[in-house]
């Protein structure tokens, strides 16, 4: 076999290995019940329970933030995030957490928030403006 053929096969094998490793590290979506059944990371979508306490004290530990969240099925769990509390966290409409369950708590490695649109107020004002404009005619 020629050296160029062997080199080509090695490059193809490395490319296949990289593709497999990239796809095996992607996490899938689920809920807290799914997270309890698996040891790999999972994305859980839910809403913040605003009636329960958010715990974040930057003076004691700036990398500890905990709160309670309900998933799409209504199951509530305590969430622990090892990082700083995201800005305007309480205003979020929906939260997507990536992480895994550890002793009944969901330990998140990342938080993605869906916040209220900043354009919603503009749309309301535009409707009011049009109504006022038509009333004056």
PDB file of N, CA and C in Angstrom, residues 37-124:
ATOM      1  N   UNK A  37     -33.014   9.292  36.139  1.00  0.00           N
ATOM      2  CA  UNK A  37     -32.751   7.972  35.566  1.00  0.00           C
ATOM      3  C   UNK A  37     -31.420   7.887  34.831  1.00  0.00           C
ATOM      4  N   UNK A  38     -30.810   9.018  34.529  1.00  0.00           N
ATOM      5  CA  UNK A  38     -29.581   8.997  33.740  1.00  0.00           C
ATOM      6  C   UNK A  38     -28.423   9.627  34.519  1.00  0.00           C
ATOM      7  N   UNK A  39     -27.222   9.247  34.137  1.00  0.00           N
ATOM      8  CA  UNK A  39     -26.035   9.831  34.769  1.00  0.00           C
ATOM      9  C   UNK A  39     -25.389  10.886  33.883  1.00  0.00           C
ATOM     10  N   UNK A  40     -25.848  11.013  32.643  1.00  0.00           N
ATOM     11  CA  UNK A  40     -25.277  12.019  31.745  1.00  0.00           C
ATOM     12  C   UNK A  40     -26.030  13.336  31.890  1.00  0.00           C
ATOM     13  N   UNK A  41     -25.469  14.389  31.326  1.00  0.00           N
ATOM     14  CA  UNK A  41     -26.112  15.697  31.397  1.00  0.00           C
ATOM     15  C   UNK A  41     -27.373  15.715  30.552  1.00  0.00           C
ATOM     16  N   UNK A  42     -28.345  16.487  31.026  1.00  0.00           N
ATOM     17  CA  UNK A  42     -29.643  16.580  30.378  1.00  0.00           C
ATOM     18  C   UNK A  42     -30.101  18.028  30.448  1.00  0.00           C
ATOM     19  N   UNK A  43     -30.851  18.466  29.446  1.00  0.00           N
ATOM     20  CA  UNK A  43     -31.422  19.812  29.462  1.00  0.00           C
ATOM     21  C   UNK A  43     -32.849  19.710  29.968  1.00  0.00           C
ATOM     22  N   UNK A  44     -33.168  20.520  30.971  1.00  0.00           N
ATOM     23  CA  UNK A  44     -34.507  20.531  31.561  1.00  0.00           C
ATOM     24  C   UNK A  44     -35.085  21.929  31.402  1.00  0.00           C
ATOM     25  N   UNK A  45     -36.301  21.984  30.846  1.00  0.00           N
ATOM     26  CA  UNK A  45     -36.992  23.252  30.631  1.00  0.00           C
ATOM     27  C   UNK A  45     -38.044  23.416  31.719  1.00  0.00           C
ATOM     28  N   UNK A  46     -38.147  24.612  32.275  1.00  0.00           N
ATOM     29  CA  UNK A  46     -39.141  24.839  33.311  1.00  0.00           C
ATOM     30  C   UNK A  46     -39.292  26.297  33.662  1.00  0.00           C
ATOM     31  N   UNK A  47     -39.990  26.512  34.769  1.00  0.00           N
ATOM     32  CA  UNK A  47     -40.262  27.872  35.251  1.00  0.00           C
ATOM     33  C   UNK A  47     -39.808  27.999  36.703  1.00  0.00           C
ATOM     34  N   UNK A  48     -39.327  29.166  37.041  1.00  0.00           N
ATOM     35  CA  UNK A  48     -38.882  29.477  38.391  1.00  0.00           C
ATOM     36  C   UNK A  48     -40.083  29.516  39.326  1.00  0.00           C
ATOM     37  N   UNK A  49     -39.953  28.891  40.500  1.00  0.00           N
ATOM     38  CA  UNK A  49     -40.979  28.999  41.531  1.00  0.00           C
ATOM     39  C   UNK A  49     -40.657  30.262  42.331  1.00  0.00           C
ATOM     40  N   UNK A  50     -41.417  31.310  42.080  1.00  0.00           N
ATOM     41  CA  UNK A  50     -41.130  32.612  42.692  1.00  0.00           C
ATOM     42  C   UNK A  50     -41.597  32.692  44.139  1.00  0.00           C
ATOM     43  N   UNK A  51     -42.385  31.704  44.599  1.00  0.00           N
ATOM     44  CA  UNK A  51     -42.833  31.704  45.994  1.00  0.00           C
ATOM     45  C   UNK A  51     -41.744  31.189  46.939  1.00  0.00           C
ATOM     46  N   UNK A  52     -40.796  30.438  46.406  1.00  0.00           N
ATOM     47  CA  UNK A  52     -39.723  29.901  47.245  1.00  0.00           C
ATOM     48  C   UNK A  52     -38.479  30.770  47.134  1.00  0.00           C
ATOM     49  N   UNK A  53     -37.622  30.638  48.136  1.00  0.00           N
ATOM     50  CA  UNK A  53     -36.448  31.485  48.273  1.00  0.00           C
ATOM     51  C   UNK A  53     -35.374  31.198  47.225  1.00  0.00           C
ATOM     52  N   UNK A  54     -34.773  32.274  46.743  1.00  0.00           N
ATOM     53  CA  UNK A  54     -33.556  32.198  45.934  1.00  0.00           C
ATOM     54  C   UNK A  54     -32.402  32.398  46.904  1.00  0.00           C
ATOM     55  N   UNK A  55     -31.410  31.531  46.853  1.00  0.00           N
ATOM     56  CA  UNK A  55     -30.285  31.684  47.780  1.00  0.00           C
ATOM     57  C   UNK A  55     -29.035  32.060  46.995  1.00  0.00           C
ATOM     58  N   UNK A  56     -28.559  33.287  47.217  1.00  0.00           N
ATOM     59  CA  UNK A  56     -27.310  33.752  46.635  1.00  0.00           C
ATOM     60  C   UNK A  56     -26.730  34.799  47.560  1.00  0.00           C
ATOM     61  N   UNK A  57     -25.560  34.525  48.095  1.00  0.00           N
ATOM     62  CA  UNK A  57     -24.872  35.457  48.983  1.00  0.00           C
ATOM     63  C   UNK A  57     -23.440  35.608  48.481  1.00  0.00           C
ATOM     64  N   UNK A  58     -23.207  36.684  47.753  1.00  0.00           N
ATOM     65  CA  UNK A  58     -21.896  36.896  47.133  1.00  0.00           C
ATOM     66  C   UNK A  58     -20.786  37.092  48.156  1.00  0.00           C
ATOM     67  N   UNK A  59     -21.124  37.538  49.343  1.00  0.00           N
ATOM     68  CA  UNK A  59     -20.087  37.751  50.351  1.00  0.00           C
ATOM     69  C   UNK A  59     -19.599  36.438  50.946  1.00  0.00           C
ATOM     70  N   UNK A  60     -20.485  35.440  51.067  1.00  0.00           N
ATOM     71  CA  UNK A  60     -20.089  34.141  51.622  1.00  0.00           C
ATOM     72  C   UNK A  60     -19.520  33.216  50.552  1.00  0.00           C
ATOM     73  N   UNK A  61     -20.253  33.070  49.443  1.00  0.00           N
ATOM     74  CA  UNK A  61     -19.798  32.211  48.352  1.00  0.00           C
ATOM     75  C   UNK A  61     -20.402  32.732  47.054  1.00  0.00           C
ATOM     76  N   UNK A  62     -19.602  33.397  46.246  1.00  0.00           N
ATOM     77  CA  UNK A  62     -20.081  33.998  45.007  1.00  0.00           C
ATOM     78  C   UNK A  62     -20.381  32.970  43.929  1.00  0.00           C
ATOM     79  N   UNK A  63     -19.962  31.732  44.134  1.00  0.00           N
ATOM     80  CA  UNK A  63     -20.181  30.686  43.139  1.00  0.00           C
ATOM     81  C   UNK A  63     -21.203  29.652  43.599  1.00  0.00           C
ATOM     82  N   UNK A  64     -22.160  30.074  44.407  1.00  0.00           N
ATOM     83  CA  UNK A  64     -23.243  29.183  44.827  1.00  0.00           C
ATOM     84  C   UNK A  64     -24.561  29.927  44.680  1.00  0.00           C
ATOM     85  N   UNK A  65     -25.433  29.396  43.860  1.00  0.00           N
ATOM     86  CA  UNK A  65     -26.753  29.970  43.634  1.00  0.00           C
ATOM     87  C   UNK A  65     -27.750  28.823  43.598  1.00  0.00           C
ATOM     88  N   UNK A  66     -28.787  28.897  44.417  1.00  0.00           N
ATOM     89  CA  UNK A  66     -29.796  27.843  44.434  1.00  0.00           C
ATOM     90  C   UNK A  66     -31.190  28.445  44.365  1.00  0.00           C
ATOM     91  N   UNK A  67     -32.106  27.686  43.773  1.00  0.00           N
ATOM     92  CA  UNK A  67     -33.490  28.109  43.620  1.00  0.00           C
ATOM     93  C   UNK A  67     -34.336  26.868  43.357  1.00  0.00           C
ATOM     94  N   UNK A  68     -35.639  27.044  43.287  1.00  0.00           N
ATOM     95  CA  UNK A  68     -36.561  25.941  43.003  1.00  0.00           C
ATOM     96  C   UNK A  68     -37.215  26.180  41.653  1.00  0.00           C
ATOM     97  N   UNK A  69     -37.307  25.119  40.869  1.00  0.00           N
ATOM     98  CA  UNK A  69     -37.871  25.214  39.535  1.00  0.00           C
ATOM     99  C   UNK A  69     -38.855  24.077  39.301  1.00  0.00           C
ATOM    100  N   UNK A  70     -39.905  24.362  38.521  1.00  0.00           N
ATOM    101  CA  UNK A  70     -40.863  23.344  38.095  1.00  0.00           C
ATOM    102  C   UNK A  70     -40.604  23.037  36.634  1.00  0.00           C
ATOM    103  N   UNK A  71     -40.512  21.735  36.308  1.00  0.00           N
ATOM    104  CA  UNK A  71     -40.318  21.359  34.910  1.00  0.00           C
ATOM    105  C   UNK A  71     -41.651  21.408  34.172  1.00  0.00           C
ATOM    106  N   UNK A  72     -41.666  20.992  32.921  1.00  0.00           N
ATOM    107  CA  UNK A  72     -42.872  21.071  32.098  1.00  0.00           C
ATOM    108  C   UNK A  72     -43.978  20.146  32.583  1.00  0.00           C
ATOM    109  N   UNK A  73     -43.631  19.134  33.380  1.00  0.00           N
ATOM    110  CA  UNK A  73     -44.636  18.223  33.924  1.00  0.00           C
ATOM    111  C   UNK A  73     -45.137  18.665  35.298  1.00  0.00           C
ATOM    112  N   UNK A  74     -44.561  19.733  35.843  1.00  0.00           N
ATOM    113  CA  UNK A  74     -44.983  20.250  37.138  1.00  0.00           C
ATOM    114  C   UNK A  74     -44.178  19.735  38.314  1.00  0.00           C
ATOM    115  N   UNK A  75     -43.171  18.909  38.066  1.00  0.00           N
ATOM    116  CA  UNK A  75     -42.324  18.401  39.144  1.00  0.00           C
ATOM    117  C   UNK A  75     -41.365  19.501  39.585  1.00  0.00           C
ATOM    118  N   UNK A  76     -41.288  19.707  40.885  1.00  0.00           N
ATOM    119  CA  UNK A  76     -40.427  20.756  41.423  1.00  0.00           C
ATOM    120  C   UNK A  76     -39.192  20.153  42.072  1.00  0.00           C
ATOM    121  N   UNK A  77     -38.039  20.743  41.793  1.00  0.00           N
ATOM    122  CA  UNK A  77     -36.780  20.311  42.392  1.00  0.00           C
ATOM    123  C   UNK A  77     -35.951  21.532  42.745  1.00  0.00           C
ATOM    124  N   UNK A  78     -35.077  21.324  43.722  1.00  0.00           N
ATOM    125  CA  UNK A  78     -34.093  22.347  44.063  1.00  0.00           C
ATOM    126  C   UNK A  78     -32.995  22.289  43.014  1.00  0.00           C
ATOM    127  N   UNK A  79     -32.573  23.458  42.556  1.00  0.00           N
ATOM    128  CA  UNK A  79     -31.517  23.557  41.553  1.00  0.00           C
ATOM    129  C   UNK A  79     -30.334  24.265  42.186  1.00  0.00           C
ATOM    130  N   UNK A  80     -29.153  23.693  41.997  1.00  0.00           N
ATOM    131  CA  UNK A  80     -27.914  24.291  42.494  1.00  0.00           C
ATOM    132  C   UNK A  80     -27.045  24.624  41.288  1.00  0.00           C
ATOM    133  N   UNK A  81     -26.628  25.874  41.209  1.00  0.00           N
ATOM    134  CA  UNK A  81     -25.769  26.328  40.111  1.00  0.00           C
ATOM    135  C   UNK A  81     -24.466  26.835  40.698  1.00  0.00           C
ATOM    136  N   UNK A  82     -23.355  26.309  40.240  1.00  0.00           N
ATOM    137  CA  UNK A  82     -22.051  26.756  40.740  1.00  0.00           C
ATOM    138  C   UNK A  82     -21.557  27.891  39.853  1.00  0.00           C
ATOM    139  N   UNK A  83     -22.086  29.032  40.110  1.00  0.00           N
ATOM    140  CA  UNK A  83     -21.735  30.235  39.365  1.00  0.00           C
ATOM    141  C   UNK A  83     -22.499  31.400  39.957  1.00  0.00           C
ATOM    142  N   UNK A  84     -22.301  32.556  39.384  1.00  0.00           N
ATOM    143  CA  UNK A  84     -22.989  33.732  39.891  1.00  0.00           C
ATOM    144  C   UNK A  84     -24.434  33.757  39.402  1.00  0.00           C
ATOM    145  N   UNK A  85     -25.268  34.419  40.166  1.00  0.00           N
ATOM    146  CA  UNK A  85     -26.679  34.546  39.823  1.00  0.00           C
ATOM    147  C   UNK A  85     -26.815  35.412  38.571  1.00  0.00           C
ATOM    148  N   UNK A  86     -27.526  34.927  37.548  1.00  0.00           N
ATOM    149  CA  UNK A  86     -27.705  35.740  36.333  1.00  0.00           C
ATOM    150  C   UNK A  86     -28.504  37.010  36.620  1.00  0.00           C
ATOM    151  N   UNK A  87     -28.194  38.047  35.898  1.00  0.00           N
ATOM    152  CA  UNK A  87     -28.886  39.321  36.054  1.00  0.00           C
ATOM    153  C   UNK A  87     -30.344  39.168  35.623  1.00  0.00           C
ATOM    154  N   UNK A  88     -31.255  39.808  36.335  1.00  0.00           N
ATOM    155  CA  UNK A  88     -32.700  39.767  36.062  1.00  0.00           C
ATOM    156  C   UNK A  88     -33.261  38.347  36.048  1.00  0.00           C
ATOM    157  N   UNK A  89     -32.714  37.488  36.885  1.00  0.00           N
ATOM    158  CA  UNK A  89     -33.140  36.090  36.924  1.00  0.00           C
ATOM    159  C   UNK A  89     -34.608  35.954  37.299  1.00  0.00           C
ATOM    160  N   UNK A  90     -35.066  36.795  38.221  1.00  0.00           N
ATOM    161  CA  UNK A  90     -36.445  36.723  38.694  1.00  0.00           C
ATOM    162  C   UNK A  90     -37.448  37.082  37.607  1.00  0.00           C
ATOM    163  N   UNK A  91     -37.031  37.809  36.591  1.00  0.00           N
ATOM    164  CA  UNK A  91     -37.924  38.235  35.511  1.00  0.00           C
ATOM    165  C   UNK A  91     -38.064  37.188  34.407  1.00  0.00           C
ATOM    166  N   UNK A  92     -37.319  36.109  34.495  1.00  0.00           N
ATOM    167  CA  UNK A  92     -37.333  35.114  33.418  1.00  0.00           C
ATOM    168  C   UNK A  92     -38.696  34.441  33.300  1.00  0.00           C
ATOM    169  N   UNK A  93     -39.120  34.202  32.064  1.00  0.00           N
ATOM    170  CA  UNK A  93     -40.378  33.505  31.793  1.00  0.00           C
ATOM    171  C   UNK A  93     -40.157  31.998  31.768  1.00  0.00           C
ATOM    172  N   UNK A  94     -39.010  31.609  31.240  1.00  0.00           N
ATOM    173  CA  UNK A  94     -38.707  30.193  31.098  1.00  0.00           C
ATOM    174  C   UNK A  94     -37.207  30.005  31.286  1.00  0.00           C
ATOM    175  N   UNK A  95     -36.835  28.840  31.842  1.00  0.00           N
ATOM    176  CA  UNK A  95     -35.428  28.555  32.113  1.00  0.00           C
ATOM    177  C   UNK A  95     -35.071  27.219  31.479  1.00  0.00           C
ATOM    178  N   UNK A  96     -33.913  27.159  30.833  1.00  0.00           N
ATOM    179  CA  UNK A  96     -33.380  25.909  30.317  1.00  0.00           C
ATOM    180  C   UNK A  96     -32.080  25.630  31.068  1.00  0.00           C
ATOM    181  N   UNK A  97     -32.070  24.526  31.819  1.00  0.00           N
ATOM    182  CA  UNK A  97     -30.901  24.145  32.605  1.00  0.00           C
ATOM    183  C   UNK A  97     -30.206  22.972  31.955  1.00  0.00           C
ATOM    184  N   UNK A  98     -28.903  22.968  31.969  1.00  0.00           N
ATOM    185  CA  UNK A  98     -28.126  21.816  31.541  1.00  0.00           C
ATOM    186  C   UNK A  98     -27.392  21.305  32.765  1.00  0.00           C
ATOM    187  N   UNK A  99     -27.566  20.019  33.075  1.00  0.00           N
ATOM    188  CA  UNK A  99     -26.918  19.459  34.247  1.00  0.00           C
ATOM    189  C   UNK A  99     -27.399  18.056  34.537  1.00  0.00           C
ATOM    190  N   UNK A 100     -27.227  17.625  35.784  1.00  0.00           N
ATOM    191  CA  UNK A 100     -27.658  16.282  36.176  1.00  0.00           C
ATOM    192  C   UNK A 100     -28.071  16.261  37.634  1.00  0.00           C
ATOM    193  N   UNK A 101     -28.806  15.221  37.995  1.00  0.00           N
ATOM    194  CA  UNK A 101     -29.299  15.065  39.364  1.00  0.00           C
ATOM    195  C   UNK A 101     -28.191  14.521  40.259  1.00  0.00           C
ATOM    196  N   UNK A 102     -28.074  15.099  41.451  1.00  0.00           N
ATOM    197  CA  UNK A 102     -27.133  14.647  42.467  1.00  0.00           C
ATOM    198  C   UNK A 102     -27.880  14.642  43.799  1.00  0.00           C
ATOM    199  N   UNK A 103     -28.148  13.469  44.319  1.00  0.00           N
ATOM    200  CA  UNK A 103     -28.828  13.300  45.610  1.00  0.00           C
ATOM    201  C   UNK A 103     -30.125  14.121  45.716  1.00  0.00           C
ATOM    202  N   UNK A 104     -30.967  14.028  44.711  1.00  0.00           N
ATOM    203  CA  UNK A 104     -32.268  14.689  44.738  1.00  0.00           C
ATOM    204  C   UNK A 104     -32.270  16.151  44.335  1.00  0.00           C
ATOM    205  N   UNK A 105     -31.100  16.721  44.079  1.00  0.00           N
ATOM    206  CA  UNK A 105     -31.000  18.105  43.623  1.00  0.00           C
ATOM    207  C   UNK A 105     -30.475  18.102  42.194  1.00  0.00           C
ATOM    208  N   UNK A 106     -30.930  19.055  41.409  1.00  0.00           N
ATOM    209  CA  UNK A 106     -30.424  19.182  40.041  1.00  0.00           C
ATOM    210  C   UNK A 106     -29.247  20.142  40.059  1.00  0.00           C
ATOM    211  N   UNK A 107     -28.077  19.660  39.707  1.00  0.00           N
ATOM    212  CA  UNK A 107     -26.879  20.488  39.674  1.00  0.00           C
ATOM    213  C   UNK A 107     -26.658  20.960  38.244  1.00  0.00           C
ATOM    214  N   UNK A 108     -26.874  22.244  38.033  1.00  0.00           N
ATOM    215  CA  UNK A 108     -26.808  22.833  36.696  1.00  0.00           C
ATOM    216  C   UNK A 108     -25.401  23.306  36.376  1.00  0.00           C
ATOM    217  N   UNK A 109     -24.964  23.007  35.169  1.00  0.00           N
ATOM    218  CA  UNK A 109     -23.668  23.511  34.704  1.00  0.00           C
ATOM    219  C   UNK A 109     -23.853  24.777  33.877  1.00  0.00           C
ATOM    220  N   UNK A 110     -25.078  24.989  33.354  1.00  0.00           N
ATOM    221  CA  UNK A 110     -25.372  26.230  32.628  1.00  0.00           C
ATOM    222  C   UNK A 110     -26.855  26.559  32.750  1.00  0.00           C
ATOM    223  N   UNK A 111     -27.149  27.846  32.646  1.00  0.00           N
ATOM    224  CA  UNK A 111     -28.514  28.354  32.725  1.00  0.00           C
ATOM    225  C   UNK A 111     -28.759  29.237  31.509  1.00  0.00           C
ATOM    226  N   UNK A 112     -29.863  28.968  30.815  1.00  0.00           N
ATOM    227  CA  UNK A 112     -30.295  29.804  29.702  1.00  0.00           C
ATOM    228  C   UNK A 112     -31.684  30.319  30.048  1.00  0.00           C
ATOM    229  N   UNK A 113     -31.857  31.633  30.029  1.00  0.00           N
ATOM    230  CA  UNK A 113     -33.132  32.220  30.425  1.00  0.00           C
ATOM    231  C   UNK A 113     -33.846  32.811  29.226  1.00  0.00           C
ATOM    232  N   UNK A 114     -35.168  32.639  29.230  1.00  0.00           N
ATOM    233  CA  UNK A 114     -36.002  33.332  28.256  1.00  0.00           C
ATOM    234  C   UNK A 114     -36.701  34.428  29.026  1.00  0.00           C
ATOM    235  N   UNK A 115     -36.306  35.658  28.775  1.00  0.00           N
ATOM    236  CA  UNK A 115     -36.859  36.792  29.495  1.00  0.00           C
ATOM    237  C   UNK A 115     -37.983  37.423  28.688  1.00  0.00           C
ATOM    238  N   UNK A 116     -38.829  38.208  29.339  1.00  0.00           N
ATOM    239  CA  UNK A 116     -39.893  38.906  28.607  1.00  0.00           C
ATOM    240  C   UNK A 116     -39.286  39.776  27.520  1.00  0.00           C
ATOM    241  N   UNK A 117     -39.932  39.821  26.413  1.00  0.00           N
ATOM    242  CA  UNK A 117     -39.416  40.588  25.287  1.00  0.00           C
ATOM    243  C   UNK A 117     -39.435  42.076  25.591  1.00  0.00           C
ATOM    244  N   UNK A 118     -38.366  42.734  25.226  1.00  0.00           N
ATOM    245  CA  UNK A 118     -38.321  44.177  25.441  1.00  0.00           C
ATOM    246  C   UNK A 118     -39.192  44.911  24.432  1.00  0.00           C
ATOM    247  N   UNK A 119     -39.657  44.183  23.406  1.00  0.00           N
ATOM    248  CA  UNK A 119     -40.487  44.807  22.384  1.00  0.00           C
ATOM    249  C   UNK A 119     -41.974  44.708  22.691  1.00  0.00           C
ATOM    250  N   UNK A 120     -42.371  43.938  23.688  1.00  0.00           N
ATOM    251  CA  UNK A 120     -43.783  43.780  24.025  1.00  0.00           C
ATOM    252  C   UNK A 120     -44.396  45.119  24.389  1.00  0.00           C
ATOM    253  N   UNK A 121     -43.722  45.910  25.199  1.00  0.00           N
ATOM    254  CA  UNK A 121     -44.244  47.205  25.604  1.00  0.00           C
ATOM    255  C   UNK A 121     -44.410  48.127  24.403  1.00  0.00           C
ATOM    256  N   UNK A 122     -43.458  48.062  23.457  1.00  0.00           N
ATOM    257  CA  UNK A 122     -43.562  48.895  22.263  1.00  0.00           C
ATOM    258  C   UNK A 122     -44.809  48.547  21.456  1.00  0.00           C
ATOM    259  N   UNK A 123     -45.139  47.263  21.362  1.00  0.00           N
ATOM    260  CA  UNK A 123     -46.322  46.843  20.617  1.00  0.00           C
ATOM    261  C   UNK A 123     -47.583  47.364  21.287  1.00  0.00           C
ATOM    262  N   UNK A 124     -47.631  47.326  22.596  1.00  0.00           N
ATOM    263  CA  UNK A 124     -48.788  47.829  23.325  1.00  0.00           C
ATOM    264  C   UNK A 124     -48.921  49.331  23.106  1.00  0.00           C
TER     265      UNK A 124
END
